[in-house]
PDB file of C-alpha atoms in Angstrom:
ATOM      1  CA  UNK A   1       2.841  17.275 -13.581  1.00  0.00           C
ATOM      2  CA  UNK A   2      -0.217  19.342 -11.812  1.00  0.00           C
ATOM      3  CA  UNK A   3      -2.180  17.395  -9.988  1.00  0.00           C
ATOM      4  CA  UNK A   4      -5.842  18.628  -8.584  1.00  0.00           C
ATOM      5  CA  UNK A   5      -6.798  15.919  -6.255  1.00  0.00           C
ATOM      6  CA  UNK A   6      -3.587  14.810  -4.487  1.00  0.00           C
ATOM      7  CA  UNK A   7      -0.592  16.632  -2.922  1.00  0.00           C
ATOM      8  CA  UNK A   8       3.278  15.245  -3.897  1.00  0.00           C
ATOM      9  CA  UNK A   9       5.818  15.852  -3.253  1.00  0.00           C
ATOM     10  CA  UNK A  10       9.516  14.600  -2.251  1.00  0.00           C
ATOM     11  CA  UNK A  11      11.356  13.888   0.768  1.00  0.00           C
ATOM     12  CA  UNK A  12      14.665  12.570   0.493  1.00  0.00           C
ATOM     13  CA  UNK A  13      14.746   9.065  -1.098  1.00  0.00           C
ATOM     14  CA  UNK A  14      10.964   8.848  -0.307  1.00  0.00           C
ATOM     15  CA  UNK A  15       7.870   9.958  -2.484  1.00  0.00           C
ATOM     16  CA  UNK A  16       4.864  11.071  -0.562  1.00  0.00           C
ATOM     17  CA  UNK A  17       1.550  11.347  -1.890  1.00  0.00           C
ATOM     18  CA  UNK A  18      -1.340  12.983  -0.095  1.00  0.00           C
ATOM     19  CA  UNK A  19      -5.019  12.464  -0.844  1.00  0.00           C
ATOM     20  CA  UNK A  20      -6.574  15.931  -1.514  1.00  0.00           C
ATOM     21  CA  UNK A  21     -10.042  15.746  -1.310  1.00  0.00           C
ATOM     22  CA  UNK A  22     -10.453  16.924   1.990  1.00  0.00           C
ATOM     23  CA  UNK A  23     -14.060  18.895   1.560  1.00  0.00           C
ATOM     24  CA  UNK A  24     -15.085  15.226   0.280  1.00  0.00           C
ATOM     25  CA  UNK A  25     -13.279  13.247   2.928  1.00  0.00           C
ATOM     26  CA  UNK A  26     -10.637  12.274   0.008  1.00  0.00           C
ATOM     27  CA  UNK A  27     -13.505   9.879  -1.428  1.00  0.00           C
ATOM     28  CA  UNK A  28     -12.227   8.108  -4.127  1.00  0.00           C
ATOM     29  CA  UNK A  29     -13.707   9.229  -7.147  1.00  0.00           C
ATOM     30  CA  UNK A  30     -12.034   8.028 -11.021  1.00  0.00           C
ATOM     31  CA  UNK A  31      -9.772  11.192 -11.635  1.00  0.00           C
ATOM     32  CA  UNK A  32      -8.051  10.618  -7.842  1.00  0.00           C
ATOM     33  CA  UNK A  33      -7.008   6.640  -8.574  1.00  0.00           C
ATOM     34  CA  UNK A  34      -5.891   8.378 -12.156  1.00  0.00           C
ATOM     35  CA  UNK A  35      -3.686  10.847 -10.674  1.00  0.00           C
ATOM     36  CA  UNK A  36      -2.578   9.050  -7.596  1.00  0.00           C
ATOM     37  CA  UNK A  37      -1.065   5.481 -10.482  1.00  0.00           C
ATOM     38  CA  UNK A  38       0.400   8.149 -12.475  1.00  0.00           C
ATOM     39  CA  UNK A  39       1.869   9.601  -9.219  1.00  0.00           C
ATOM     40  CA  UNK A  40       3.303   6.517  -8.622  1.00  0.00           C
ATOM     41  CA  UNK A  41       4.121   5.339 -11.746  1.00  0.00           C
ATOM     42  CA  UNK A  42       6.696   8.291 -11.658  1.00  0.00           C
ATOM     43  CA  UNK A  43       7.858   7.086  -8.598  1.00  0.00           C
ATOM     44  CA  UNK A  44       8.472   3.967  -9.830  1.00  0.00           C
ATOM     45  CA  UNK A  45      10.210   4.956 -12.474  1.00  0.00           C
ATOM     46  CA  UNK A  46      12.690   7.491 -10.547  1.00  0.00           C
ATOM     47  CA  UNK A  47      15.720   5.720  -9.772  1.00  0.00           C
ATOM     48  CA  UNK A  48      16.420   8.347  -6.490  1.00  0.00           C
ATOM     49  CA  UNK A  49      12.752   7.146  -5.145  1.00  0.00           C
ATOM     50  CA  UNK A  50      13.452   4.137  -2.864  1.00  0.00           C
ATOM     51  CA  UNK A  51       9.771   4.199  -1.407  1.00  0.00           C
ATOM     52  CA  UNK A  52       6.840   5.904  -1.356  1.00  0.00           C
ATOM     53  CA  UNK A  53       4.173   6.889   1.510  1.00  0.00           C
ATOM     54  CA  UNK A  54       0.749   6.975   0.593  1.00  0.00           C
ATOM     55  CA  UNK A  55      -1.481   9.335   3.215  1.00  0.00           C
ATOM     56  CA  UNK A  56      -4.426  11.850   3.724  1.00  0.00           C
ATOM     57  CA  UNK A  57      -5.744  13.982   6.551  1.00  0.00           C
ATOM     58  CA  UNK A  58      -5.718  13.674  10.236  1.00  0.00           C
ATOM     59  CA  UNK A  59      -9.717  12.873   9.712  1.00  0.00           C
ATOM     60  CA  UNK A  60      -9.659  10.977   6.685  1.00  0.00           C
ATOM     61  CA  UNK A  61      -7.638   8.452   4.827  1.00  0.00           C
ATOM     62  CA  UNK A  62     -10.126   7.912   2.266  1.00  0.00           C
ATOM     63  CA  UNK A  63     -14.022   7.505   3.067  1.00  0.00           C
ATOM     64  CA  UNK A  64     -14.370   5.290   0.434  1.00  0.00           C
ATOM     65  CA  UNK A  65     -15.247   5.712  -3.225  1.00  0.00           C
ATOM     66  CA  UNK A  66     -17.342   8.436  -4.482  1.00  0.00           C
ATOM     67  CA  UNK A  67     -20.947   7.378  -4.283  1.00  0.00           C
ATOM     68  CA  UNK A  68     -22.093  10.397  -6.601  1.00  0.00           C
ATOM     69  CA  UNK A  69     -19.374   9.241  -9.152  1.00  0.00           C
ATOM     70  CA  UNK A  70     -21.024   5.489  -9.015  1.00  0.00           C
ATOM     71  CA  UNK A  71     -25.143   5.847  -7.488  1.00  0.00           C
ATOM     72  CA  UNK A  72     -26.493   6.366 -11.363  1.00  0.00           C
ATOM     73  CA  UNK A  73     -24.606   3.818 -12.974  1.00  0.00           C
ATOM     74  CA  UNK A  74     -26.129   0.785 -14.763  1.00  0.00           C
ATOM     75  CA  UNK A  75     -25.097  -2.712 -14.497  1.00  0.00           C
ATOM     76  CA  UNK A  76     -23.675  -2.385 -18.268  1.00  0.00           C
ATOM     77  CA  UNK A  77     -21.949   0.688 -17.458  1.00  0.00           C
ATOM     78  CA  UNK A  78     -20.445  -0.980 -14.137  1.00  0.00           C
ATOM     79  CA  UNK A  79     -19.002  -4.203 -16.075  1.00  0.00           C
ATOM     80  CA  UNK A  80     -18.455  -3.314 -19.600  1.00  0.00           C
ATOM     81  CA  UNK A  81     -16.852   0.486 -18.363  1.00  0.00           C
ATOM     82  CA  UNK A  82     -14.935  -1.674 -15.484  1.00  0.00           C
ATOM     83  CA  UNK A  83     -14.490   1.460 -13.657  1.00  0.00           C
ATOM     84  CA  UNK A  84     -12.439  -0.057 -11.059  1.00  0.00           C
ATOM     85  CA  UNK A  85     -10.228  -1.894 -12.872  1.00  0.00           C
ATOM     86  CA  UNK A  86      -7.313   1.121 -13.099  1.00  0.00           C
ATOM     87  CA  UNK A  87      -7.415   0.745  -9.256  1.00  0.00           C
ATOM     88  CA  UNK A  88      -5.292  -2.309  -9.074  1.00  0.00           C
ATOM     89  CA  UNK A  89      -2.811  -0.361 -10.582  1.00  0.00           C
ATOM     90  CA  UNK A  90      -1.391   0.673  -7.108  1.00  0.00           C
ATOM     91  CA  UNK A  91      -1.020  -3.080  -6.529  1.00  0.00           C
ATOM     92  CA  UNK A  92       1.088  -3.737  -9.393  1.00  0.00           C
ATOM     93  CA  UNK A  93       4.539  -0.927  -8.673  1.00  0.00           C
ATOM     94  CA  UNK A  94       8.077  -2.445  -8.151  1.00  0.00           C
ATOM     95  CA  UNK A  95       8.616  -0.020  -5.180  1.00  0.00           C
ATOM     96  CA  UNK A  96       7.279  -0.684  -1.642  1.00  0.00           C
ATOM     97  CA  UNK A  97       4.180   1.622  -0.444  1.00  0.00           C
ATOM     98  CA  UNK A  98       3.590   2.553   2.706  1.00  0.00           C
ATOM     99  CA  UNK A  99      -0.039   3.539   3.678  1.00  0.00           C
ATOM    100  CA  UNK A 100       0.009   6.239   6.499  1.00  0.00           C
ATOM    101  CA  UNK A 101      -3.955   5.766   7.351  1.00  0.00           C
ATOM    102  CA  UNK A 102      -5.210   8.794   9.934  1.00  0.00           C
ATOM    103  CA  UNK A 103      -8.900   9.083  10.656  1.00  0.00           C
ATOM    104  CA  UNK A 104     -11.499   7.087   8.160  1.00  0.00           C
ATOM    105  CA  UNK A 105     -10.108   4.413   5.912  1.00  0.00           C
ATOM    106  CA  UNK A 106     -13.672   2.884   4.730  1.00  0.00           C
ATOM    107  CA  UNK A 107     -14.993   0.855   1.669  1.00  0.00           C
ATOM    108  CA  UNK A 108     -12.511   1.724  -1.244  1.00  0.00           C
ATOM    109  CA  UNK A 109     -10.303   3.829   1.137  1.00  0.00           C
ATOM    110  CA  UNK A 110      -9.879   0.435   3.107  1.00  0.00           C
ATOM    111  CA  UNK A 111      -9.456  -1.546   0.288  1.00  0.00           C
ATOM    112  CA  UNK A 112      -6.637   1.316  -1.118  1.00  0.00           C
ATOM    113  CA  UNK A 113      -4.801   1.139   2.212  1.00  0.00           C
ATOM    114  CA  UNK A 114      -4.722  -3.052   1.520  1.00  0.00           C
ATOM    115  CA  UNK A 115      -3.161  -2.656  -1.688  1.00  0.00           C
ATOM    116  CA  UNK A 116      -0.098  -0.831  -0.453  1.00  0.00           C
ATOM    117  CA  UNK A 117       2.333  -3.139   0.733  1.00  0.00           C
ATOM    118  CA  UNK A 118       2.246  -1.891   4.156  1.00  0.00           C
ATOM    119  CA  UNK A 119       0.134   0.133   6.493  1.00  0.00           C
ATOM    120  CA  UNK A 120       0.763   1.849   9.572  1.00  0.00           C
ATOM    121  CA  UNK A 121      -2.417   3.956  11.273  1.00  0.00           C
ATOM    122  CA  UNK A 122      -2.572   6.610  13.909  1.00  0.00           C
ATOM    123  CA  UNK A 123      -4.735   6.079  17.269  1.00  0.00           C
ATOM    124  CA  UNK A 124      -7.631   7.613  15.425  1.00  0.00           C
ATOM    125  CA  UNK A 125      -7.887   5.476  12.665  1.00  0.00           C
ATOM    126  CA  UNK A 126     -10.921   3.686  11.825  1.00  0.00           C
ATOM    127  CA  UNK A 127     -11.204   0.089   9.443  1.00  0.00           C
ATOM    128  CA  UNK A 128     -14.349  -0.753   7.434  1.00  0.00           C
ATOM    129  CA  UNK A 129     -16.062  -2.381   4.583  1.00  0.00           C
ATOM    130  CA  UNK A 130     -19.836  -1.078   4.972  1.00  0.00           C
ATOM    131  CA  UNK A 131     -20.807  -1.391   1.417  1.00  0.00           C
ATOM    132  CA  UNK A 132     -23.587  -3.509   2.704  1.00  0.00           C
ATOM    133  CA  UNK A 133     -25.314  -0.700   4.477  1.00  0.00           C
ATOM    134  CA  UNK A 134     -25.640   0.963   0.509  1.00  0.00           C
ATOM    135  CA  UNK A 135     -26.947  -2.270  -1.344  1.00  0.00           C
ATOM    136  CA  UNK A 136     -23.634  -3.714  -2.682  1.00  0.00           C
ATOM    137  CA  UNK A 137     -20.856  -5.026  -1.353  1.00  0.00           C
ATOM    138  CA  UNK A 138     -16.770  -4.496  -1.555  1.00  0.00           C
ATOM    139  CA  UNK A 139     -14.970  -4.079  -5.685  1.00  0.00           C
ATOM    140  CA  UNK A 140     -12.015  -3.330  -5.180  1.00  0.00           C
ATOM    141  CA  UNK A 141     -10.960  -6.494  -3.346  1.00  0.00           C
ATOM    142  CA  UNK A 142     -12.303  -5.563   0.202  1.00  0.00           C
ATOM    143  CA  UNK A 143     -13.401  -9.222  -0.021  1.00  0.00           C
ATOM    144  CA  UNK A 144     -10.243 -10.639  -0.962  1.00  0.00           C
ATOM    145  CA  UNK A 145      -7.727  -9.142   0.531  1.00  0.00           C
ATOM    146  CA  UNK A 146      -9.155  -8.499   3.940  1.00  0.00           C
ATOM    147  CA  UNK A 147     -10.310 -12.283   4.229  1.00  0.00           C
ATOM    148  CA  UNK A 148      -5.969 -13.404   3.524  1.00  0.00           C
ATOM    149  CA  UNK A 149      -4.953 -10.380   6.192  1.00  0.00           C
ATOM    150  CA  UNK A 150      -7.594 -10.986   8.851  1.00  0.00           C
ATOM    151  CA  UNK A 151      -9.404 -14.538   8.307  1.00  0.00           C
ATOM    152  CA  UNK A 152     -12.737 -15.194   7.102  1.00  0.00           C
ATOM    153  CA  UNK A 153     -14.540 -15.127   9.983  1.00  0.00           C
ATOM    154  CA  UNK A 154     -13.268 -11.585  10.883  1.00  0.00           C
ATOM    155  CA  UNK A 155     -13.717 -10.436   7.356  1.00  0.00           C
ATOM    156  CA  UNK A 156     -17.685 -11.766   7.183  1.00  0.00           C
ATOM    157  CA  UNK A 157     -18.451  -9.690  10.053  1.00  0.00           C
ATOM    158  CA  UNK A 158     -17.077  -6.760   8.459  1.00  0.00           C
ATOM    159  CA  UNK A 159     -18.212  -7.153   5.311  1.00  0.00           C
ATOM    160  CA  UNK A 160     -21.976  -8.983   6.209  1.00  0.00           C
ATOM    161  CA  UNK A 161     -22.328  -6.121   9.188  1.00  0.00           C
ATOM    162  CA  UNK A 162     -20.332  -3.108   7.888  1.00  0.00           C
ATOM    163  CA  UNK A 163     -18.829  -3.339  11.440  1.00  0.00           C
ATOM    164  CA  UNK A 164     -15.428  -1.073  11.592  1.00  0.00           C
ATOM    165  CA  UNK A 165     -12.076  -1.872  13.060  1.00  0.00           C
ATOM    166  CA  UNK A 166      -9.951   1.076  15.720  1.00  0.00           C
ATOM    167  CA  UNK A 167      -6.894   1.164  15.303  1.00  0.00           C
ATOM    168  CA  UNK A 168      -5.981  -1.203  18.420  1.00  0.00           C
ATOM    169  CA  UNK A 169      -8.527  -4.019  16.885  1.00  0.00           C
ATOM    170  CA  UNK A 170      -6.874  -3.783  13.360  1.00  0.00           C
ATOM    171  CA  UNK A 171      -3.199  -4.481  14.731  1.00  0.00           C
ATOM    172  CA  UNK A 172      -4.868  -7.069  16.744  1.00  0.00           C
ATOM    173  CA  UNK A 173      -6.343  -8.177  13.532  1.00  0.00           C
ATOM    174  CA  UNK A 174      -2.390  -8.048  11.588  1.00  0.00           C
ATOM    175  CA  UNK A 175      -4.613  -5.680   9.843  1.00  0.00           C
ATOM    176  CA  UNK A 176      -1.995  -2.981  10.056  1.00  0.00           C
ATOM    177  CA  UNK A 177       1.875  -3.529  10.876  1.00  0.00           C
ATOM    178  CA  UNK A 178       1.952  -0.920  13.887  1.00  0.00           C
ATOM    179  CA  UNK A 179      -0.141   1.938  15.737  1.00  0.00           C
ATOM    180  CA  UNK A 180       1.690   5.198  16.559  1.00  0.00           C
ATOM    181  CA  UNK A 181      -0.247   8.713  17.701  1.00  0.00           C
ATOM    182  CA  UNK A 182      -1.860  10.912  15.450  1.00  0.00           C
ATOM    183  CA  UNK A 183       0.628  13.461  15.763  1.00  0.00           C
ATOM    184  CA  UNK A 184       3.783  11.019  14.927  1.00  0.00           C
ATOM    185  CA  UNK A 185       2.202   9.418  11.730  1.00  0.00           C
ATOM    186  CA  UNK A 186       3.671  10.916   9.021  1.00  0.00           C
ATOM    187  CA  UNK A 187       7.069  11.152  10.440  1.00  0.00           C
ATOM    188  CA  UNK A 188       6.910   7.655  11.345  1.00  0.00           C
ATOM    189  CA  UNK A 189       6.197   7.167   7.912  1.00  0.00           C
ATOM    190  CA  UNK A 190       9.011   8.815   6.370  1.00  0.00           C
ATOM    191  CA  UNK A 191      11.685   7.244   9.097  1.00  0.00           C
ATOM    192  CA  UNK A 192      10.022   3.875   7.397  1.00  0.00           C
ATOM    193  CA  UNK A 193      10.785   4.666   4.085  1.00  0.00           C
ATOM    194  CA  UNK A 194      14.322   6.083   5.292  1.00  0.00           C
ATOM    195  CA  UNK A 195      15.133   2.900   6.731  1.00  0.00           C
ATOM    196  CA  UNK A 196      13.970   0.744   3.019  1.00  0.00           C
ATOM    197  CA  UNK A 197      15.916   3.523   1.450  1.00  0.00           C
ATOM    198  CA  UNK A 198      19.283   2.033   2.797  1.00  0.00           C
ATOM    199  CA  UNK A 199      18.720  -1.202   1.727  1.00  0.00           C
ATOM    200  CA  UNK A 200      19.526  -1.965  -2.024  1.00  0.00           C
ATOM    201  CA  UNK A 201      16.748  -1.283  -4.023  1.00  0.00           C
ATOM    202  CA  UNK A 202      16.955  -4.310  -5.984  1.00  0.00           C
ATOM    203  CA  UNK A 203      16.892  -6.216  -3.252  1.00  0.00           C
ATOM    204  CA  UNK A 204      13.785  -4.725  -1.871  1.00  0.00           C
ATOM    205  CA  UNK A 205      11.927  -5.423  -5.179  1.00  0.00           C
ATOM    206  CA  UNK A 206      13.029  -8.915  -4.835  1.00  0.00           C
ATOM    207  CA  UNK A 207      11.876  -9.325  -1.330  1.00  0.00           C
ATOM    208  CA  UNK A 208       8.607  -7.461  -2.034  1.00  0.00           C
ATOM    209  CA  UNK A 209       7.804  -9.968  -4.943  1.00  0.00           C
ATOM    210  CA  UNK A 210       8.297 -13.015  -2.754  1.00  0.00           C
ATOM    211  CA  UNK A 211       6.445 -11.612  -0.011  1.00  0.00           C
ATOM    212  CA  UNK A 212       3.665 -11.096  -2.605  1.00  0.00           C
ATOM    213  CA  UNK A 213       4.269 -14.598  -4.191  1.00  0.00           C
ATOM    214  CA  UNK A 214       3.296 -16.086  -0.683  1.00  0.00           C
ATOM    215  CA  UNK A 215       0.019 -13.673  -0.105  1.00  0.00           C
ATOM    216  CA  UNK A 216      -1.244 -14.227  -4.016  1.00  0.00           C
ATOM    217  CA  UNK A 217      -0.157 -17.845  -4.673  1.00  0.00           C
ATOM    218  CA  UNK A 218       0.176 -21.488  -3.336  1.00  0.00           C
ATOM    219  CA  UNK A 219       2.545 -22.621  -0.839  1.00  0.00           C
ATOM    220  CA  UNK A 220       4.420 -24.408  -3.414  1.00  0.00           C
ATOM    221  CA  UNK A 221       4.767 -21.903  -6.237  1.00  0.00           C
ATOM    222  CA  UNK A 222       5.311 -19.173  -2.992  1.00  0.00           C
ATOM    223  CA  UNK A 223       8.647 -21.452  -2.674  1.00  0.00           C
ATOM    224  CA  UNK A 224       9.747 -21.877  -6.021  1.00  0.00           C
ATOM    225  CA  UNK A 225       9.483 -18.628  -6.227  1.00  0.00           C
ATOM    226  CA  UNK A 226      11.379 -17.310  -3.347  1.00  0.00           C
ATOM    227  CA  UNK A 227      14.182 -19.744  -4.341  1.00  0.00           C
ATOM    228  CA  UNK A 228      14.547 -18.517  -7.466  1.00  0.00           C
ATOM    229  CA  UNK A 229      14.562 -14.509  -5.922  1.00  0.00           C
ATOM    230  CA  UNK A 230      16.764 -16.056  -3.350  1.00  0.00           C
ATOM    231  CA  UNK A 231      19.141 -17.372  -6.455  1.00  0.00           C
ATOM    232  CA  UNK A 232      19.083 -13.937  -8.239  1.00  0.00           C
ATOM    233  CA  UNK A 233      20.356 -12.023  -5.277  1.00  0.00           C
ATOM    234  CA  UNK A 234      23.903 -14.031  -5.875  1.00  0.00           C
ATOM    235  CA  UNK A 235      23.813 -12.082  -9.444  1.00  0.00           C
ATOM    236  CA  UNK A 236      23.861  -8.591  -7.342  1.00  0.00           C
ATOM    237  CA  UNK A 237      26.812  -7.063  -6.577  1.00  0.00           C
ATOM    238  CA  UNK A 238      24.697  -5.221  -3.619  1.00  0.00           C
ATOM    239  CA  UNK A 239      24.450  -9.119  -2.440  1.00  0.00           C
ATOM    240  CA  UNK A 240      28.741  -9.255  -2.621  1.00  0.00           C
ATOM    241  CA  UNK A 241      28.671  -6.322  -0.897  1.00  0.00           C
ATOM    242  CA  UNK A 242      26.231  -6.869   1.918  1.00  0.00           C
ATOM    243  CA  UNK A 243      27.717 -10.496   2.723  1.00  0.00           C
ATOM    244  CA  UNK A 244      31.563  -8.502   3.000  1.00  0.00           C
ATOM    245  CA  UNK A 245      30.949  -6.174   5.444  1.00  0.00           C
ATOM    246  CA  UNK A 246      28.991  -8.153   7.427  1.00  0.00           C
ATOM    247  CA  UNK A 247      32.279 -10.405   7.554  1.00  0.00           C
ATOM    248  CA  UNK A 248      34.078  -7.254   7.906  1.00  0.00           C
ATOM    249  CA  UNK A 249      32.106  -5.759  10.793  1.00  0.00           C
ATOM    250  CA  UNK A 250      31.231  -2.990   8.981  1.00  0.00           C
ATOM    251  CA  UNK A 251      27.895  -1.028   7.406  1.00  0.00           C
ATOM    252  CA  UNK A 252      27.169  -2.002   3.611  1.00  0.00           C
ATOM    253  CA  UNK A 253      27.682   0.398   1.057  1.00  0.00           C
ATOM    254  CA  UNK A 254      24.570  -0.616  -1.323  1.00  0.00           C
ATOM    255  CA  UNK A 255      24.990   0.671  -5.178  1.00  0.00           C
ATOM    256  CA  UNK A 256      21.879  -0.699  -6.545  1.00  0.00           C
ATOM    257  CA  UNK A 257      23.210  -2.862  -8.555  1.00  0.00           C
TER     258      UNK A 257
END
């Protein structure tokens, strides 16, 4: 499929997506979340795919939404139209998503990095919710996700102040897994995904749902349900596999199955 506002392509067992708005700062405008869940809905469904990175320029992640796409809309048209509703579509894929975040990752390009299931930044990268500063605050869960990954008091100040994050003070924040130079972020990436890709993929769609089960639920349906993931593994033949040569001294040889 042709895409206009993101790049994709394959490498290996990993899917990479690149946002493509660069004369906009890859704002996030409707026919960009469109393209970039079909993107990955392809992904998802491509049984070579074992992960998928999710990245944009050295400048820009994403500077947020479009604020031409949204400044004339009504109230009516905002709730009834539910524009950002097809967003949480990125949330919802089987396969793990790595967000690669260079440069500017504010408002709804913050919010996008937070619903991929992991996010590594370059030294240049920059954190913020400053929705405040235009009359209106976070929509696409900049006020629920960044209060469970960084605590509420950390998450009122940037939401109340439009205050942003560096890179160092969003790893300090468990805001991002790790920070690597500008120049290394895409390969480090891709070795990411390369490493997932070994694993079994069932597996990895097991462990990704309980991970999720513990960030999106309570403590005691987070344990039911890794129990129950936990049980389903023994139905794997990956599982028989992975448990063997680890008795035999030896690398597994997953089948995804």
């Amino acid at each position: 499929m042709a895409y206009e506002t993101i790049l994709v392509e394959t490498r290996g067992h990993v899917g990479l997506v690149r946002l493509n708005r660069p004369k906009a700062l890859n704002a996030l405008n409707s026919q960009l979340i469109a393209e970039l869940t079909e993107a990955l809905k392809a992904y998802d469904a491509d049984p070579e795919i074992a992960a998928v990175v999710v990245t944009g320029t050295d400048k820009a992640f994403a500077a947020g939404a479009d604020i031409k796409e949204m400044a004339s809309k009504s109230y009516v048209e905002a709730s009834f139209g539910d524009f950002i509703a097809p967003w949480q579509a990125v949330a919802q894929r089987k396969k793990p998503i790595i967000a690669a975040v260079a440069g500017y990752a504010l408002g709804g390009g913050c919010e996008l990095a937070m619903m991929c299931d992991l996010v590594i930044c370059a030294d240049n990268a920059k954190f913020g919710q400053p929705e405040i500063n235009l009359g209106t605050i976070p929509g696409a869960g900049g006020t629920q996700r960044l209060t469970r990954l960084i605590g509420k008091s950390k998450a009122m100040e940037m939401v109340l102040t439009g205050r942003m994050l560096d890179a160092e003070a969003a790893e300090r924040a468990n805001l991002v897994a790790r920070v690597v130079p500008v120049d290394n972020l895409l390969d480090e990436a891709l070795k990411l995904g390369d490493t997932i890709a070994e694993k079994s993929k069932p597996v990895v769609a097991m462990a990704k749902q309980a991970i999720n089960a513990a960030y999106e639920t309570t403590l005691e349906t987070g344990l039911k349900t890794e129990r129950q993931l936990f049980y389903g593994t023994f139905a794997t033949e990956d599982r028989r596999e992975g448990m063997a040569a680890f008795a035999d001294k030896r690398s597994p040889e997953f089948q995804d199955r």
